[in-house]
Amino acid sequence: MNLLGKKADTFAHGVREHVRLGPKISETVKGKLSLGARILQVGGLEKIFKQLFSFKEGEKLLKASQCYLSTTAGPIAGLLFISSEKVAFCSERSIKVPSANGEFLRVHYKVVVPVEKIKGVNQSENMKKPWQKYMEIVTVDGFDIWFMGFLKYHKAFKCLQQVLSQRLGDVDTF
């Protein structure tokens, strides 16, 4: 298979895996359309990143990737942002959480890890389905954060490795 055919095949597997992880295909497609409309409405991914997360002077957004955060309740679709200062995730859709007065609030599920708190990054794949790729971020305080279902896994992983190596010197890759 030529290089272009292999890239197209890899991308097609990524799209299929990304959509498959959602609860229903119709819900996943609606979520993607809604996310695309929101990105256009706000004015791009960098503006969304700045709205969702605190942004330091001189910080640069390097990569934004659609993926899923692995949780005990199941995968959560969202955007993974890799900047010069942090790795941040925000869910596409809001989730219900109980408030102090017993009512439910709708909030976006967010995870933020400053680059200096990242001990290492690990990549793995399903041995029977090698197109299913996973990325693990290990923090200095012992937390493991798993991401999966990337449309372009290798670009996101490479960007994260570059940020960590520039910021921290040597980074553990397991």
Tab-separated table of N, CA and C in Angstrom:
chain	number	residue	atom	x	y	z
A	1	MET	N	0.854	-1.175	0.000
A	1	MET	CA	0.000	0.000	0.000
A	1	MET	C	0.900	1.239	0.000
A	2	ASN	N	0.559	2.219	-0.817
A	2	ASN	CA	1.385	3.422	-0.851
A	2	ASN	C	1.146	4.263	0.401
A	3	LEU	N	2.000	5.280	0.602
A	3	LEU	CA	1.952	6.102	1.815
A	3	LEU	C	0.613	6.820	1.971
A	4	LEU	N	0.096	7.390	0.881
A	4	LEU	CA	-1.181	8.102	0.947
A	4	LEU	C	-2.315	7.154	1.327
A	5	GLY	N	-2.314	5.954	0.744
A	5	GLY	CA	-3.337	4.961	1.071
A	5	GLY	C	-3.263	4.533	2.520
A	6	LYS	N	-2.043	4.368	3.033
A	6	LYS	CA	-1.866	3.971	4.433
A	6	LYS	C	-2.356	5.075	5.372
A	7	LYS	N	-2.052	6.343	5.046
A	7	LYS	CA	-2.514	7.463	5.877
A	7	LYS	C	-4.039	7.541	5.876
A	8	ALA	N	-4.648	7.353	4.703
A	8	ALA	CA	-6.111	7.393	4.604
A	8	ALA	C	-6.727	6.254	5.416
A	9	ASP	N	-6.124	5.077	5.347
A	9	ASP	CA	-6.617	3.924	6.101
A	9	ASP	C	-6.506	4.168	7.606
A	10	THR	N	-5.380	4.720	8.045
A	10	THR	CA	-5.179	5.030	9.463
A	10	THR	C	-6.198	6.063	9.933
A	11	PHE	N	-6.427	7.101	9.129
A	11	PHE	CA	-7.400	8.133	9.484
A	11	PHE	C	-8.806	7.545	9.562
A	12	ALA	N	-9.162	6.680	8.602
A	12	ALA	CA	-10.491	6.056	8.604
A	12	ALA	C	-10.695	5.213	9.864
A	13	HIS	N	-9.668	4.457	10.266
A	13	HIS	CA	-9.769	3.682	11.508
A	13	HIS	C	-9.938	4.619	12.703
A	14	GLY	N	-9.224	5.753	12.689
A	14	GLY	CA	-9.342	6.725	13.781
A	14	GLY	C	-10.742	7.293	13.888
A	15	VAL	N	-11.321	7.645	12.750
A	15	VAL	CA	-12.689	8.181	12.741
A	15	VAL	C	-13.660	7.132	13.250
A	16	ARG	N	-13.537	5.900	12.740
A	16	ARG	CA	-14.446	4.828	13.173
A	16	ARG	C	-14.325	4.586	14.682
A	17	GLU	N	-13.105	4.536	15.178
A	17	GLU	CA	-12.893	4.299	16.611
A	17	GLU	C	-13.429	5.463	17.439
A	18	HIS	N	-13.222	6.686	16.959
A	18	HIS	CA	-13.693	7.871	17.678
A	18	HIS	C	-15.224	7.857	17.798
A	19	VAL	N	-15.900	7.549	16.707
A	19	VAL	CA	-17.362	7.518	16.717
A	19	VAL	C	-17.871	6.331	17.524
A	20	ARG	N	-17.201	5.192	17.448
A	20	ARG	CA	-17.635	3.980	18.149
A	20	ARG	C	-17.635	4.149	19.661
A	21	LEU	N	-16.750	4.977	20.189
A	21	LEU	CA	-16.661	5.136	21.638
A	21	LEU	C	-17.840	5.894	22.238
A	22	GLY	N	-18.564	6.625	21.419
A	22	GLY	CA	-19.721	7.371	21.909
A	22	GLY	C	-20.877	6.453	22.245
A	23	PRO	N	-21.856	6.959	23.023
A	23	PRO	CA	-22.992	6.126	23.430
A	23	PRO	C	-23.862	5.692	22.252
A	24	LYS	N	-24.132	6.591	21.317
A	24	LYS	CA	-24.910	6.292	20.111
A	24	LYS	C	-24.284	7.085	18.978
A	25	ILE	N	-24.289	6.508	17.803
A	25	ILE	CA	-23.689	7.214	16.664
A	25	ILE	C	-24.398	8.541	16.419
A	26	SER	N	-25.723	8.545	16.500
A	26	SER	CA	-26.464	9.785	16.244
A	26	SER	C	-26.111	10.854	17.270
A	27	GLU	N	-25.969	10.465	18.529
A	27	GLU	CA	-25.595	11.420	19.580
A	27	GLU	C	-24.172	11.931	19.366
A	28	THR	N	-23.289	11.043	18.959
A	28	THR	CA	-21.899	11.431	18.718
A	28	THR	C	-21.825	12.426	17.566
A	29	VAL	N	-22.546	12.151	16.488
A	29	VAL	CA	-22.535	13.055	15.341
A	29	VAL	C	-23.131	14.404	15.718
A	30	LYS	N	-24.241	14.398	16.472
A	30	LYS	CA	-24.825	15.662	16.930
A	30	LYS	C	-23.833	16.445	17.784
A	31	GLY	N	-23.120	15.739	18.653
A	31	GLY	CA	-22.117	16.388	19.496
A	31	GLY	C	-21.008	17.018	18.675
A	32	LYS	N	-20.552	16.317	17.639
A	32	LYS	CA	-19.489	16.841	16.778
A	32	LYS	C	-19.964	18.071	16.013
A	33	LEU	N	-21.190	18.025	15.502
A	33	LEU	CA	-21.739	19.185	14.797
A	33	LEU	C	-21.893	20.384	15.732
A	34	SER	N	-22.363	20.112	16.940
A	34	SER	CA	-22.513	21.170	17.933
A	34	SER	C	-21.160	21.774	18.299
A	35	LEU	N	-20.163	20.912	18.474
A	35	LEU	CA	-18.819	21.383	18.794
A	35	LEU	C	-18.262	22.231	17.654
A	36	GLY	N	-18.431	21.763	16.419
A	36	GLY	CA	-17.958	22.531	15.269
A	36	GLY	C	-18.613	23.896	15.184
A	37	ALA	N	-19.926	23.956	15.431
A	37	ALA	CA	-20.637	25.230	15.412
A	37	ALA	C	-20.112	26.156	16.519
A	38	ARG	N	-19.856	25.584	17.688
A	38	ARG	CA	-19.342	26.385	18.812
A	38	ARG	C	-17.957	26.951	18.501
A	39	ILE	N	-17.100	26.125	17.883
A	39	ILE	CA	-15.756	26.577	17.521
A	39	ILE	C	-15.843	27.749	16.549
A	40	LEU	N	-16.722	27.630	15.550
A	40	LEU	CA	-16.896	28.715	14.587
A	40	LEU	C	-17.475	29.960	15.234
A	41	GLN	N	-18.455	29.771	16.102
A	41	GLN	CA	-19.124	30.875	16.769
A	41	GLN	C	-18.161	31.676	17.644
A	42	VAL	N	-17.321	30.985	18.393
A	42	VAL	CA	-16.388	31.639	19.313
A	42	VAL	C	-15.216	32.269	18.559
A	43	GLY	N	-14.849	31.662	17.430
A	43	GLY	CA	-13.754	32.226	16.654
A	43	GLY	C	-12.496	31.386	16.641
A	44	GLY	N	-12.618	30.098	16.877
A	44	GLY	CA	-11.475	29.201	16.780
A	44	GLY	C	-11.138	28.504	18.079
A	45	LEU	N	-10.276	27.510	17.946
A	45	LEU	CA	-9.902	26.679	19.099
A	45	LEU	C	-9.117	27.458	20.154
A	46	GLU	N	-8.270	28.368	19.727
A	46	GLU	CA	-7.483	29.127	20.706
A	46	GLU	C	-8.374	29.990	21.586
A	47	LYS	N	-9.405	30.590	21.013
A	47	LYS	CA	-10.338	31.399	21.809
A	47	LYS	C	-11.134	30.527	22.775
A	48	ILE	N	-11.520	29.324	22.333
A	48	ILE	CA	-12.220	28.404	23.234
A	48	ILE	C	-11.300	28.034	24.397
A	49	PHE	N	-10.045	27.716	24.079
A	49	PHE	CA	-9.067	27.371	25.111
A	49	PHE	C	-8.930	28.504	26.127
A	50	LYS	N	-8.822	29.722	25.657
A	50	LYS	CA	-8.660	30.873	26.552
A	50	LYS	C	-9.915	31.110	27.397
A	51	GLN	N	-11.097	30.818	26.840
A	51	GLN	CA	-12.336	30.969	27.609
A	51	GLN	C	-12.465	29.910	28.694
A	52	LEU	N	-12.036	28.694	28.394
A	52	LEU	CA	-12.241	27.570	29.311
A	52	LEU	C	-11.204	27.484	30.427
A	53	PHE	N	-9.971	27.908	30.137
A	53	PHE	CA	-8.871	27.706	31.077
A	53	PHE	C	-8.100	29.005	31.280
A	54	SER	N	-7.499	29.142	32.462
A	54	SER	CA	-6.664	30.317	32.702
A	54	SER	C	-5.492	30.270	31.734
A	55	PHE	N	-5.079	31.425	31.284
A	55	PHE	CA	-4.080	31.511	30.222
A	55	PHE	C	-2.985	32.466	30.667
A	56	LYS	N	-1.743	31.969	30.757
A	56	LYS	CA	-0.620	32.782	31.196
A	56	LYS	C	-0.072	33.641	30.055
A	57	GLU	N	0.544	34.740	30.427
A	57	GLU	CA	1.237	35.580	29.449
A	57	GLU	C	2.322	34.750	28.775
A	58	GLY	N	2.361	34.753	27.472
A	58	GLY	CA	3.366	33.999	26.729
A	58	GLY	C	3.012	32.542	26.471
A	59	GLU	N	1.935	32.053	27.063
A	59	GLU	CA	1.519	30.665	26.833
A	59	GLU	C	0.992	30.524	25.408
A	60	LYS	N	1.329	29.398	24.776
A	60	LYS	CA	0.897	29.165	23.403
A	60	LYS	C	0.135	27.851	23.322
A	61	LEU	N	-1.019	27.897	22.669
A	61	LEU	CA	-1.752	26.667	22.370
A	61	LEU	C	-1.070	26.020	21.176
A	62	LEU	N	-0.624	24.781	21.351
A	62	LEU	CA	0.132	24.087	20.317
A	62	LEU	C	-0.705	23.080	19.536
A	63	LYS	N	-1.664	22.446	20.219
A	63	LYS	CA	-2.455	21.390	19.573
A	63	LYS	C	-3.782	21.243	20.302
A	64	ALA	N	-4.819	21.028	19.541
A	64	ALA	CA	-6.126	20.677	20.104
A	64	ALA	C	-6.595	19.435	19.352
A	65	SER	N	-7.011	18.430	20.098
A	65	SER	CA	-7.413	17.159	19.496
A	65	SER	C	-8.733	16.680	20.077
A	66	GLN	N	-9.600	16.186	19.217
A	66	GLN	CA	-10.808	15.540	19.703
A	66	GLN	C	-10.422	14.145	20.173
A	67	CYS	N	-10.893	13.789	21.360
A	67	CYS	CA	-10.614	12.465	21.899
A	67	CYS	C	-11.599	12.171	23.018
A	68	TYR	N	-11.337	11.107	23.740
A	68	TYR	CA	-12.144	10.726	24.894
A	68	TYR	C	-11.243	10.619	26.112
A	69	LEU	N	-11.739	11.082	27.238
A	69	LEU	CA	-11.089	10.878	28.526
A	69	LEU	C	-11.688	9.612	29.117
A	70	SER	N	-10.833	8.709	29.559
A	70	SER	CA	-11.305	7.475	30.170
A	70	SER	C	-11.631	7.731	31.629
A	71	THR	N	-12.855	7.398	32.055
A	71	THR	CA	-13.263	7.533	33.449
A	71	THR	C	-13.899	6.224	33.906
A	72	THR	N	-14.081	6.077	35.200
A	72	THR	CA	-14.726	4.862	35.720
A	72	THR	C	-16.173	4.759	35.253
A	73	ALA	N	-16.788	5.900	34.898
A	73	ALA	CA	-18.163	5.901	34.409
A	73	ALA	C	-18.237	5.686	32.896
A	74	GLY	N	-17.087	5.558	32.241
A	74	GLY	CA	-17.046	5.385	30.793
A	74	GLY	C	-16.346	6.552	30.135
A	75	PRO	N	-16.097	6.442	28.834
A	75	PRO	CA	-15.381	7.511	28.126
A	75	PRO	C	-16.217	8.777	27.999
A	76	ILE	N	-15.529	9.924	28.097
A	76	ILE	CA	-16.179	11.223	27.951
A	76	ILE	C	-15.560	11.925	26.750
A	77	ALA	N	-16.387	12.271	25.767
A	77	ALA	CA	-15.915	12.953	24.562
A	77	ALA	C	-15.574	14.398	24.874
A	78	GLY	N	-14.509	14.876	24.241
A	78	GLY	CA	-14.143	16.268	24.442
A	78	GLY	C	-12.930	16.666	23.640
A	79	LEU	N	-12.341	17.771	24.047
A	79	LEU	CA	-11.155	18.313	23.396
A	79	LEU	C	-9.982	18.262	24.352
A	80	LEU	N	-8.861	17.770	23.851
A	80	LEU	CA	-7.610	17.775	24.591
A	80	LEU	C	-6.775	18.924	24.041
A	81	PHE	N	-6.394	19.841	24.913
A	81	PHE	CA	-5.574	20.982	24.536
A	81	PHE	C	-4.168	20.763	25.070
A	82	ILE	N	-3.174	20.948	24.220
A	82	ILE	CA	-1.779	20.871	24.636
A	82	ILE	C	-1.188	22.250	24.401
A	83	SER	N	-0.761	22.888	25.486
A	83	SER	CA	-0.150	24.211	25.372
A	83	SER	C	1.280	24.144	25.886
A	84	SER	N	1.957	25.244	25.804
A	84	SER	CA	3.334	25.306	26.304
A	84	SER	C	3.393	25.199	27.818
A	85	GLU	N	2.259	25.358	28.508
A	85	GLU	CA	2.221	25.357	29.971
A	85	GLU	C	1.408	24.235	30.604
A	86	LYS	N	0.459	23.680	29.854
A	86	LYS	CA	-0.448	22.695	30.470
A	86	LYS	C	-1.039	21.754	29.429
A	87	VAL	N	-1.579	20.661	29.950
A	87	VAL	CA	-2.412	19.750	29.175
A	87	VAL	C	-3.797	19.862	29.806
A	88	ALA	N	-4.800	20.156	28.996
A	88	ALA	CA	-6.137	20.388	29.538
A	88	ALA	C	-7.182	19.677	28.672
A	89	PHE	N	-8.208	19.182	29.327
A	89	PHE	CA	-9.305	18.492	28.651
A	89	PHE	C	-10.606	19.134	29.091
A	90	CYS	N	-11.526	19.305	28.152
A	90	CYS	CA	-12.875	19.775	28.480
A	90	CYS	C	-13.866	18.946	27.683
A	91	SER	N	-14.899	18.453	28.379
A	91	SER	CA	-15.911	17.630	27.725
A	91	SER	C	-16.691	18.454	26.705
A	92	GLU	N	-17.143	17.774	25.650
A	92	GLU	CA	-17.967	18.428	24.630
A	92	GLU	C	-19.306	18.845	25.212
A	93	ARG	N	-19.870	17.968	26.017
A	93	ARG	CA	-21.198	18.209	26.578
A	93	ARG	C	-21.080	18.380	28.082
A	94	SER	N	-22.015	19.103	28.644
A	94	SER	CA	-22.016	19.272	30.093
A	94	SER	C	-22.569	18.009	30.754
A	95	ILE	N	-22.182	17.814	31.994
A	95	ILE	CA	-22.669	16.679	32.778
A	95	ILE	C	-23.409	17.219	33.998
A	96	LYS	N	-24.298	16.406	34.561
A	96	LYS	CA	-25.059	16.816	35.745
A	96	LYS	C	-24.291	16.428	36.998
A	97	VAL	N	-24.158	17.381	37.915
A	97	VAL	CA	-23.537	17.107	39.212
A	97	VAL	C	-24.429	17.697	40.300
A	98	PRO	N	-24.521	17.017	41.454
A	98	PRO	CA	-25.357	17.553	42.539
A	98	PRO	C	-24.690	18.763	43.195
A	99	SER	N	-25.497	19.745	43.544
A	99	SER	CA	-24.988	20.927	44.244
A	99	SER	C	-25.214	20.749	45.748
A	100	ALA	N	-24.720	21.681	46.533
A	100	ALA	CA	-24.845	21.611	47.997
A	100	ALA	C	-26.302	21.625	48.452
A	101	ASN	N	-27.179	22.290	47.692
A	101	ASN	CA	-28.590	22.367	48.091
A	101	ASN	C	-29.426	21.219	47.523
A	102	GLY	N	-28.773	20.240	46.884
A	102	GLY	CA	-29.480	19.059	46.399
A	102	GLY	C	-29.948	19.145	44.962
A	103	GLU	N	-29.878	20.320	44.369
A	103	GLU	CA	-30.254	20.458	42.961
A	103	GLU	C	-29.085	20.020	42.081
A	104	PHE	N	-29.389	19.779	40.828
A	104	PHE	CA	-28.340	19.373	39.895
A	104	PHE	C	-27.910	20.555	39.035
A	105	LEU	N	-26.610	20.671	38.863
A	105	LEU	CA	-26.036	21.694	37.999
A	105	LEU	C	-25.443	21.014	36.772
A	106	ARG	N	-25.413	21.717	35.657
A	106	ARG	CA	-24.766	21.206	34.448
A	106	ARG	C	-23.436	21.926	34.287
A	107	VAL	N	-22.359	21.161	34.264
A	107	VAL	CA	-21.022	21.724	34.116
A	107	VAL	C	-20.224	20.870	33.122
A	108	HIS	N	-19.227	21.486	32.541
A	108	HIS	CA	-18.329	20.727	31.662
A	108	HIS	C	-17.294	20.016	32.525
A	109	TYR	N	-16.960	18.807	32.164
A	109	TYR	CA	-15.954	18.013	32.860
A	109	TYR	C	-14.592	18.493	32.382
A	110	LYS	N	-13.765	18.973	33.309
A	110	LYS	CA	-12.461	19.515	32.947
A	110	LYS	C	-11.350	18.830	33.733
A	111	VAL	N	-10.220	18.681	33.069
A	111	VAL	CA	-8.997	18.173	33.693
A	111	VAL	C	-7.872	19.096	33.234
A	112	VAL	N	-7.050	19.560	34.180
A	112	VAL	CA	-5.906	20.411	33.848
A	112	VAL	C	-4.681	19.877	34.581
A	113	VAL	N	-3.592	19.663	33.825
A	113	VAL	CA	-2.344	19.211	34.418
A	113	VAL	C	-1.235	20.150	33.934
A	114	PRO	N	-0.636	20.926	34.850
A	114	PRO	CA	0.503	21.756	34.445
A	114	PRO	C	1.642	20.859	33.954
A	115	VAL	N	2.372	21.316	32.949
A	115	VAL	CA	3.448	20.526	32.360
A	115	VAL	C	4.464	20.102	33.419
A	116	GLU	N	4.770	20.987	34.366
A	116	GLU	CA	5.780	20.639	35.384
A	116	GLU	C	5.304	19.551	36.346
A	117	LYS	N	4.015	19.222	36.329
A	117	LYS	CA	3.482	18.149	37.176
A	117	LYS	C	3.410	16.805	36.447
A	118	ILE	N	3.843	16.777	35.187
A	118	ILE	CA	3.797	15.539	34.419
A	118	ILE	C	5.135	14.817	34.541
A	119	LYS	N	5.056	13.593	35.045
A	119	LYS	CA	6.251	12.755	35.205
A	119	LYS	C	6.623	12.073	33.892
A	120	GLY	N	5.615	11.635	33.153
A	120	GLY	CA	5.879	10.950	31.901
A	120	GLY	C	4.615	10.717	31.113
A	121	VAL	N	4.804	10.212	29.907
A	121	VAL	CA	3.685	9.922	29.027
A	121	VAL	C	3.920	8.536	28.431
A	122	ASN	N	2.850	7.788	28.312
A	122	ASN	CA	2.917	6.412	27.834
A	122	ASN	C	1.958	6.250	26.671
A	123	GLN	N	2.380	5.522	25.673
A	123	GLN	CA	1.472	5.191	24.581
A	123	GLN	C	1.270	3.683	24.555
A	124	SER	N	0.063	3.277	24.237
A	124	SER	CA	-0.202	1.848	24.113
A	124	SER	C	-1.279	1.639	23.062
A	125	GLU	N	-1.442	0.387	22.681
A	125	GLU	CA	-2.456	0.057	21.695
A	125	GLU	C	-3.041	-1.305	22.012
A	126	ASN	N	-4.222	-1.531	21.525
A	126	ASN	CA	-4.882	-2.817	21.653
A	126	ASN	C	-4.150	-3.791	20.738
A	127	MET	N	-3.641	-4.887	21.293
A	127	MET	CA	-2.855	-5.845	20.508
A	127	MET	C	-3.680	-6.491	19.388
A	128	LYS	N	-4.972	-6.713	19.612
A	128	LYS	CA	-5.817	-7.332	18.598
A	128	LYS	C	-6.347	-6.317	17.590
A	129	LYS	N	-6.407	-5.051	18.006
A	129	LYS	CA	-6.896	-3.976	17.132
A	129	LYS	C	-5.897	-2.819	17.221
A	130	PRO	N	-4.791	-2.893	16.512
A	130	PRO	CA	-3.708	-1.907	16.670
A	130	PRO	C	-4.096	-0.465	16.337
A	131	TRP	N	-5.208	-0.251	15.662
A	131	TRP	CA	-5.652	1.120	15.400
A	131	TRP	C	-6.260	1.758	16.651
A	132	GLN	N	-6.567	0.957	17.680
A	132	GLN	CA	-7.068	1.504	18.941
A	132	GLN	C	-5.869	1.901	19.793
A	133	LYS	N	-5.621	3.201	19.857
A	133	LYS	CA	-4.446	3.727	20.549
A	133	LYS	C	-4.876	4.458	21.818
A	134	TYR	N	-4.006	4.392	22.821
A	134	TYR	CA	-4.277	5.007	24.117
A	134	TYR	C	-3.069	5.834	24.534
A	135	MET	N	-3.320	6.922	25.236
A	135	MET	CA	-2.266	7.770	25.757
A	135	MET	C	-2.480	7.922	27.262
A	136	GLU	N	-1.433	7.647	28.019
A	136	GLU	CA	-1.493	7.766	29.476
A	136	GLU	C	-0.558	8.889	29.912
A	137	ILE	N	-1.069	9.797	30.712
A	137	ILE	CA	-0.239	10.832	31.328
A	137	ILE	C	-0.091	10.452	32.797
A	138	VAL	N	1.161	10.348	33.242
A	138	VAL	CA	1.459	10.014	34.631
A	138	VAL	C	1.964	11.286	35.310
A	139	THR	N	1.323	11.643	36.433
A	139	THR	CA	1.718	12.862	37.144
A	139	THR	C	2.729	12.542	38.247
A	140	VAL	N	3.424	13.578	38.715
A	140	VAL	CA	4.430	13.396	39.763
A	140	VAL	C	3.800	12.943	41.080
A	141	ASP	N	2.510	13.208	41.269
A	141	ASP	CA	1.842	12.775	42.497
A	141	ASP	C	1.094	11.453	42.331
A	142	GLY	N	1.418	10.709	41.258
A	142	GLY	CA	0.931	9.344	41.135
A	142	GLY	C	-0.404	9.137	40.458
A	143	PHE	N	-0.939	10.128	39.768
A	143	PHE	CA	-2.202	9.946	39.059
A	143	PHE	C	-1.933	9.500	37.627
A	144	ASP	N	-2.807	8.647	37.115
A	144	ASP	CA	-2.768	8.212	35.720
A	144	ASP	C	-4.012	8.754	35.038
A	145	ILE	N	-3.820	9.440	33.927
A	145	ILE	CA	-4.939	9.989	33.166
A	145	ILE	C	-4.851	9.389	31.771
A	146	TRP	N	-5.930	8.722	31.348
A	146	TRP	CA	-5.934	8.009	30.077
A	146	TRP	C	-6.831	8.710	29.060
A	147	PHE	N	-6.317	8.820	27.831
A	147	PHE	CA	-7.067	9.377	26.709
A	147	PHE	C	-7.081	8.344	25.586
A	148	MET	N	-8.155	8.344	24.799
A	148	MET	CA	-8.309	7.366	23.718
A	148	MET	C	-9.222	7.929	22.646
A	149	GLY	N	-9.347	7.201	21.550
A	149	GLY	CA	-10.279	7.594	20.495
A	149	GLY	C	-9.870	8.846	19.748
A	150	PHE	N	-8.571	9.072	19.592
A	150	PHE	CA	-8.080	10.237	18.868
A	150	PHE	C	-8.348	10.082	17.371
A	151	LEU	N	-8.640	11.195	16.719
A	151	LEU	CA	-8.710	11.169	15.265
A	151	LEU	C	-7.299	11.102	14.686
A	152	LYS	N	-6.369	11.831	15.286
A	152	LYS	CA	-4.974	11.835	14.838
A	152	LYS	C	-4.073	11.644	16.053
A	153	TYR	N	-4.014	10.412	16.492
A	153	TYR	CA	-3.294	10.056	17.714
A	153	TYR	C	-1.815	10.448	17.667
A	154	HIS	N	-1.135	10.082	16.590
A	154	HIS	CA	0.321	10.277	16.528
A	154	HIS	C	0.701	11.750	16.610
A	155	LYS	N	-0.088	12.620	15.995
A	155	LYS	CA	0.214	14.060	16.058
A	155	LYS	C	0.066	14.580	17.482
A	156	ALA	N	-0.968	14.158	18.172
A	156	ALA	CA	-1.175	14.600	19.555
A	156	ALA	C	-0.058	14.080	20.463
A	157	PHE	N	0.290	12.806	20.313
A	157	PHE	CA	1.329	12.215	21.152
A	157	PHE	C	2.679	12.886	20.904
A	158	LYS	N	3.003	13.103	19.652
A	158	LYS	CA	4.279	13.747	19.302
A	158	LYS	C	4.343	15.169	19.861
A	159	CYS	N	3.247	15.908	19.761
A	159	CYS	CA	3.205	17.268	20.299
A	159	CYS	C	3.417	17.260	21.810
A	160	LEU	N	2.757	16.347	22.501
A	160	LEU	CA	2.913	16.251	23.955
A	160	LEU	C	4.347	15.891	24.327
A	161	GLN	N	4.948	14.964	23.615
A	161	GLN	CA	6.347	14.604	23.869
A	161	GLN	C	7.262	15.812	23.684
A	162	GLN	N	7.037	16.583	22.632
A	162	GLN	CA	7.874	17.756	22.365
A	162	GLN	C	7.745	18.799	23.470
A	163	VAL	N	6.514	19.053	23.910
A	163	VAL	CA	6.301	20.026	24.988
A	163	VAL	C	7.020	19.582	26.253
A	164	LEU	N	6.870	18.313	26.587
A	164	LEU	CA	7.486	17.813	27.807
A	164	LEU	C	9.009	17.832	27.708
A	165	SER	N	9.551	17.471	26.576
A	165	SER	CA	11.010	17.452	26.448
A	165	SER	C	11.572	18.875	26.461
A	166	GLN	N	10.873	19.836	25.888
A	166	GLN	CA	11.326	21.225	25.913
A	166	GLN	C	11.223	21.815	27.314
A	167	ARG	N	10.172	21.460	28.002
A	167	ARG	CA	9.898	22.046	29.313
A	167	ARG	C	10.712	21.381	30.430
A	168	LEU	N	10.850	20.068	30.338
A	168	LEU	CA	11.428	19.331	31.450
A	168	LEU	C	12.769	18.676	31.146
A	169	GLY	N	13.247	18.797	29.934
A	169	GLY	CA	14.475	18.078	29.586
A	169	GLY	C	14.118	16.653	29.239
A	170	ASP	N	14.595	15.708	29.994
A	170	ASP	CA	14.286	14.304	29.735
A	170	ASP	C	12.938	13.942	30.348
A	171	VAL	N	12.111	13.285	29.580
A	171	VAL	CA	10.788	12.855	30.028
A	171	VAL	C	10.718	11.351	29.905
A	172	ASP	N	10.122	10.731	30.897
A	172	ASP	CA	9.949	9.286	30.858
A	172	ASP	C	8.886	8.920	29.823
A	173	THR	N	9.220	8.033	28.930
A	173	THR	CA	8.246	7.416	28.031
A	173	THR	C	8.348	5.927	28.310
A	174	PHE	N	7.266	5.377	28.779
A	174	PHE	CA	7.280	4.001	29.246
A	174	PHE	C	7.155	3.033	28.097
